[in-house]
Amino acid sequence: MKKLYKILKWDTNFFNFKVAKIKNNALTEITKRKDILEDLAKEKVKLVYYNSQKELELSFSSDFEINLIINRVPLERDVIKEFPFHANISFYEDDYPDESLIELAQLAGRQGRFGLDPKIPVETCDEIFKNWIINSVNKKLASHTLVYKEKSEIVGFATIDVKKGKGYTPLFAVKRKFEGKGISFALMRAIETVLKREGCHIVVGGTQKLNEKALKVYERYGLIPQRPEFIYHFWNKNL
């Protein structure tokens, strides 16, 4: 039988213990749960990521502690047209992020699955997202990085990843004290312009269901909420 999970090389090397990801929605079939988790326990996997469109009960495994980390709302919108770039927005062209861009990436990270898992220290989360933005500006994890500057300081940014006619925004953040000033809208318009030029038809994003403020911003822009997904971390009880 084909394995319904894979060992994640980068994550395993970073954490210095085995990390795996179960195929999305694979555990909805109760008959498969026991076999999958027993295999992961035998392989001595310490941390497992799992995304599902159905909420799980949290006590069905004797080997893993199951934690619901985020209830995430995916969002999509058709790419419609190009907009003039806001005067404060530009492409980040350096091959290494400056300190303000690293701090913004870390801000984005603390609001996500690694930042919200109490078993992952803040310092570890910050290091993950420092690596992420490094590998975004050097084009390994992103096609483009957009920045919004106020007096030469980067106060907002977005990364764009183009795949199979769709544009994804893996990282997006605005400094707290600059929220409510239209920076998110300006960045979203710039993203749409880039994707239109790239020939993409759909832009894909997402936020936590609890983050009503962000959801309202995205919905005002025209992004349409999709079916929510539940994001879990399974921690091996015996490692």
Short mmCIF file of C-alpha atoms in Angstrom, two decimals:
data_model
loop_
_atom_site.label_atom_id
_atom_site.label_comp_id
_atom_site.label_asym_id
_atom_site.label_seq_id
_atom_site.Cartn_x
_atom_site.Cartn_y
_atom_site.Cartn_z
CA MET A 1 0.00 0.00 0.00
CA LYS A 2 1.27 3.48 -0.87
CA LYS A 3 2.36 5.46 2.15
CA LEU A 4 -0.03 8.24 3.07
CA TYR A 5 2.71 10.30 4.69
CA LYS A 6 6.21 11.48 3.90
CA ILE A 7 9.26 12.33 5.98
CA LEU A 8 10.12 16.03 5.54
CA LYS A 9 13.83 16.41 4.93
CA TRP A 10 14.22 20.14 5.63
CA ASP A 11 12.11 20.08 8.79
CA THR A 12 13.88 16.95 10.05
CA ASN A 13 17.29 18.55 9.54
CA PHE A 14 16.18 21.82 11.13
CA PHE A 15 14.60 20.34 14.27
CA ASN A 16 17.17 17.54 14.53
CA PHE A 17 14.41 14.96 14.94
CA LYS A 18 12.12 13.20 12.46
CA VAL A 19 9.22 15.26 11.11
CA ALA A 20 6.53 13.95 8.74
CA LYS A 21 3.41 15.17 6.98
CA ILE A 22 0.30 13.02 6.55
CA LYS A 23 -1.56 13.44 3.27
CA ASN A 24 -4.43 15.92 3.61
CA ASN A 25 -7.69 14.30 4.81
CA ALA A 26 -6.09 10.83 4.97
CA LEU A 27 -7.27 10.23 8.54
CA THR A 28 -10.94 10.76 7.75
CA GLU A 29 -11.07 7.00 7.02
CA ILE A 30 -10.97 5.55 10.52
CA THR A 31 -9.67 2.21 9.28
CA LYS A 32 -6.46 3.87 8.03
CA ARG A 33 -5.71 5.87 11.17
CA LYS A 34 -4.24 3.06 13.25
CA ASP A 35 -1.93 1.79 10.51
CA ILE A 36 -0.65 5.25 9.58
CA LEU A 37 0.11 6.30 13.15
CA GLU A 38 1.61 2.93 14.08
CA ASP A 39 3.96 3.24 11.10
CA LEU A 40 4.95 6.76 12.12
CA ALA A 41 5.62 5.60 15.67
CA LYS A 42 7.77 2.70 14.40
CA GLU A 43 9.76 5.15 12.28
CA LYS A 44 10.34 7.20 15.45
CA VAL A 45 8.77 10.33 14.00
CA LYS A 46 8.52 12.94 16.73
CA LEU A 47 6.36 15.59 15.03
CA VAL A 48 3.65 15.10 12.40
CA TYR A 49 1.74 17.76 10.43
CA TYR A 50 -1.79 17.04 9.28
CA ASN A 51 -4.40 19.19 7.50
CA SER A 52 -8.04 18.11 7.34
CA GLN A 53 -11.37 19.52 6.26
CA LYS A 54 -12.96 17.58 9.13
CA GLU A 55 -12.26 18.12 12.80
CA LEU A 56 -10.69 15.17 14.60
CA GLU A 57 -11.33 13.88 18.07
CA LEU A 58 -8.08 14.45 19.96
CA SER A 59 -7.71 11.19 21.86
CA PHE A 60 -7.77 8.37 19.33
CA SER A 61 -4.01 7.70 19.36
CA SER A 62 -2.03 6.04 22.14
CA ASP A 63 1.28 7.01 20.51
CA PHE A 64 0.70 10.68 19.66
CA GLU A 65 -0.61 13.73 21.46
CA ILE A 66 -2.90 15.42 18.94
CA ASN A 67 -3.18 19.21 19.03
CA LEU A 68 -5.44 21.40 16.91
CA ILE A 69 -3.21 24.39 16.14
CA ILE A 70 -5.26 26.49 13.71
CA ASN A 71 -8.69 26.54 12.13
CA ARG A 72 -7.65 28.13 8.82
CA VAL A 73 -9.82 29.74 6.16
CA PRO A 74 -8.39 29.47 2.63
CA LEU A 75 -9.30 32.41 0.38
CA GLU A 76 -9.38 32.73 -3.40
CA ARG A 77 -10.11 35.39 -5.98
CA ASP A 78 -9.92 35.56 -9.75
CA VAL A 79 -7.04 37.69 -10.97
CA ILE A 80 -8.86 40.46 -12.80
CA LYS A 81 -6.57 43.29 -13.82
CA GLU A 82 -3.37 45.21 -13.29
CA PHE A 83 -3.21 48.15 -10.90
CA PRO A 84 -0.56 50.88 -10.78
CA PHE A 85 1.95 50.04 -8.05
CA HIS A 86 1.67 52.25 -4.97
CA ALA A 87 4.65 54.61 -4.87
CA ASN A 88 5.91 52.95 -1.66
CA ILE A 89 5.88 49.40 -3.07
CA SER A 90 8.78 47.79 -4.88
CA PHE A 91 10.31 44.41 -5.57
CA TYR A 92 12.93 43.36 -3.04
CA GLU A 93 15.99 42.82 -5.23
CA ASP A 94 18.77 41.96 -2.75
CA ASP A 95 19.67 38.30 -2.38
CA TYR A 96 19.61 38.52 1.44
CA PRO A 97 16.87 40.11 3.60
CA ASP A 98 17.64 43.13 5.76
CA GLU A 99 16.78 43.11 9.47
CA SER A 100 13.38 44.81 9.08
CA LEU A 101 12.30 42.21 6.50
CA ILE A 102 13.46 39.37 8.75
CA GLU A 103 11.46 40.86 11.65
CA LEU A 104 8.34 41.07 9.49
CA ALA A 105 8.73 37.45 8.37
CA GLN A 106 9.04 36.45 12.01
CA LEU A 107 5.90 38.46 12.82
CA ALA A 108 4.05 36.52 10.11
CA GLY A 109 5.42 33.25 11.46
CA ARG A 110 4.27 33.84 15.02
CA GLN A 111 0.70 34.00 13.77
CA GLY A 112 0.97 30.62 12.03
CA ARG A 113 1.26 26.93 12.89
CA PHE A 114 4.76 27.13 14.36
CA GLY A 115 4.14 30.26 16.37
CA LEU A 116 0.90 28.93 17.85
CA ASP A 117 2.24 25.52 18.88
CA PRO A 118 3.17 25.83 22.58
CA LYS A 119 5.70 23.02 22.20
CA ILE A 120 7.78 25.08 19.75
CA PRO A 121 9.80 27.86 21.42
CA VAL A 122 9.49 31.40 20.04
CA GLU A 123 13.21 31.39 19.24
CA THR A 124 12.79 28.26 17.13
CA CYS A 125 9.79 29.74 15.29
CA ASP A 126 11.78 32.92 14.59
CA GLU A 127 14.67 30.89 13.20
CA ILE A 128 12.31 28.98 10.89
CA PHE A 129 10.97 32.21 9.42
CA LYS A 130 14.38 33.80 9.16
CA ASN A 131 15.33 30.83 6.98
CA TRP A 132 12.03 31.12 5.10
CA ILE A 133 12.52 34.76 4.13
CA ILE A 134 16.17 34.13 3.23
CA ASN A 135 15.04 31.41 0.85
CA SER A 136 12.23 33.58 -0.47
CA VAL A 137 14.37 36.53 -1.52
CA ASN A 138 16.88 34.17 -3.15
CA LYS A 139 13.96 32.68 -5.15
CA LYS A 140 14.09 29.15 -3.68
CA LEU A 141 10.69 29.45 -1.96
CA ALA A 142 9.13 32.40 -3.77
CA SER A 143 8.94 33.88 -7.25
CA HIS A 144 8.80 37.48 -6.00
CA THR A 145 9.03 39.46 -2.77
CA LEU A 146 7.22 42.80 -2.54
CA VAL A 147 7.98 45.39 0.14
CA TYR A 148 6.20 48.51 1.31
CA LYS A 149 8.52 51.22 2.67
CA GLU A 150 7.96 54.28 4.84
CA LYS A 151 11.03 56.57 4.83
CA SER A 152 13.26 53.70 3.66
CA GLU A 153 11.98 51.35 6.43
CA ILE A 154 10.20 48.17 5.31
CA VAL A 155 6.87 48.18 7.15
CA GLY A 156 4.94 45.64 5.07
CA PHE A 157 5.77 42.80 2.70
CA ALA A 158 4.41 39.84 0.76
CA THR A 159 6.02 36.87 -0.92
CA ILE A 160 4.48 35.41 -4.08
CA ASP A 161 4.84 31.84 -5.31
CA VAL A 162 3.53 31.02 -8.79
CA LYS A 163 2.47 27.40 -9.42
CA LYS A 164 0.39 25.96 -12.26
CA GLY A 165 -1.48 29.13 -13.09
CA LYS A 166 -2.18 30.06 -9.47
CA GLY A 167 -0.48 32.64 -7.30
CA TYR A 168 0.11 31.91 -3.63
CA THR A 169 1.09 34.33 -0.86
CA PRO A 170 3.02 32.23 1.67
CA LEU A 171 4.17 35.19 3.77
CA PHE A 172 2.31 38.47 4.31
CA ALA A 173 2.62 40.96 7.17
CA VAL A 174 2.36 44.63 8.08
CA LYS A 175 3.99 46.14 11.15
CA ARG A 176 1.46 46.59 13.95
CA LYS A 177 1.78 50.36 14.23
CA PHE A 178 1.14 50.74 10.49
CA GLU A 179 -2.04 48.63 10.41
CA GLY A 180 -5.21 50.38 9.25
CA LYS A 181 -3.36 52.67 6.83
CA GLY A 182 -4.26 50.83 3.62
CA ILE A 183 -0.93 49.02 3.30
CA SER A 184 -2.51 45.57 3.10
CA PHE A 185 -4.80 46.73 0.26
CA ALA A 186 -1.89 48.32 -1.59
CA LEU A 187 0.13 45.10 -1.30
CA MET A 188 -2.83 42.98 -2.46
CA ARG A 189 -3.25 45.15 -5.54
CA ALA A 190 0.46 44.85 -6.27
CA ILE A 191 0.22 41.07 -5.87
CA GLU A 192 -2.68 40.95 -8.33
CA THR A 193 -0.72 43.06 -10.82
CA VAL A 194 2.28 40.72 -10.61
CA LEU A 195 0.08 37.67 -11.06
CA LYS A 196 -1.74 39.20 -14.03
CA ARG A 197 1.62 39.80 -15.69
CA GLU A 198 2.62 36.21 -14.90
CA GLY A 199 -0.52 34.87 -16.59
CA CYS A 200 -2.07 33.57 -13.35
CA HIS A 201 -5.83 33.28 -13.16
CA ILE A 202 -6.32 32.81 -9.40
CA VAL A 203 -4.74 34.25 -6.27
CA VAL A 204 -4.77 32.04 -3.16
CA GLY A 205 -4.31 33.14 0.44
CA GLY A 206 -5.58 32.27 3.89
CA THR A 207 -5.92 33.32 7.51
CA GLN A 208 -7.14 31.98 10.82
CA LYS A 209 -10.89 31.71 11.27
CA LEU A 210 -10.52 33.60 14.58
CA ASN A 211 -8.74 36.51 12.88
CA GLU A 212 -11.93 38.38 12.02
CA LYS A 213 -10.09 41.63 11.29
CA ALA A 214 -7.91 40.01 8.60
CA LEU A 215 -10.88 38.11 7.17
CA LYS A 216 -12.83 41.35 6.76
CA VAL A 217 -9.90 43.00 4.99
CA TYR A 218 -9.54 40.08 2.58
CA GLU A 219 -13.27 39.87 1.95
CA ARG A 220 -13.48 43.62 1.27
CA TYR A 221 -10.79 43.12 -1.32
CA GLY A 222 -12.87 40.39 -2.97
CA LEU A 223 -11.17 37.24 -1.74
CA ILE A 224 -13.78 34.54 -1.28
CA PRO A 225 -13.57 32.24 1.79
CA GLN A 226 -13.33 28.55 0.96
CA ARG A 227 -14.12 25.55 3.15
CA PRO A 228 -12.16 25.88 6.42
CA GLU A 229 -9.39 23.41 7.22
CA PHE A 230 -8.12 22.16 10.55
CA ILE A 231 -4.35 22.15 11.02
CA TYR A 232 -2.93 19.66 13.52
CA HIS A 233 0.42 18.84 15.07
CA PHE A 234 0.88 15.30 16.39
CA TRP A 235 3.66 14.93 18.98
CA ASN A 236 5.08 11.48 19.74
CA LYS A 237 4.44 10.77 23.43
CA ASN A 238 7.41 8.41 23.68
CA LEU A 239 10.17 10.62 22.24
#
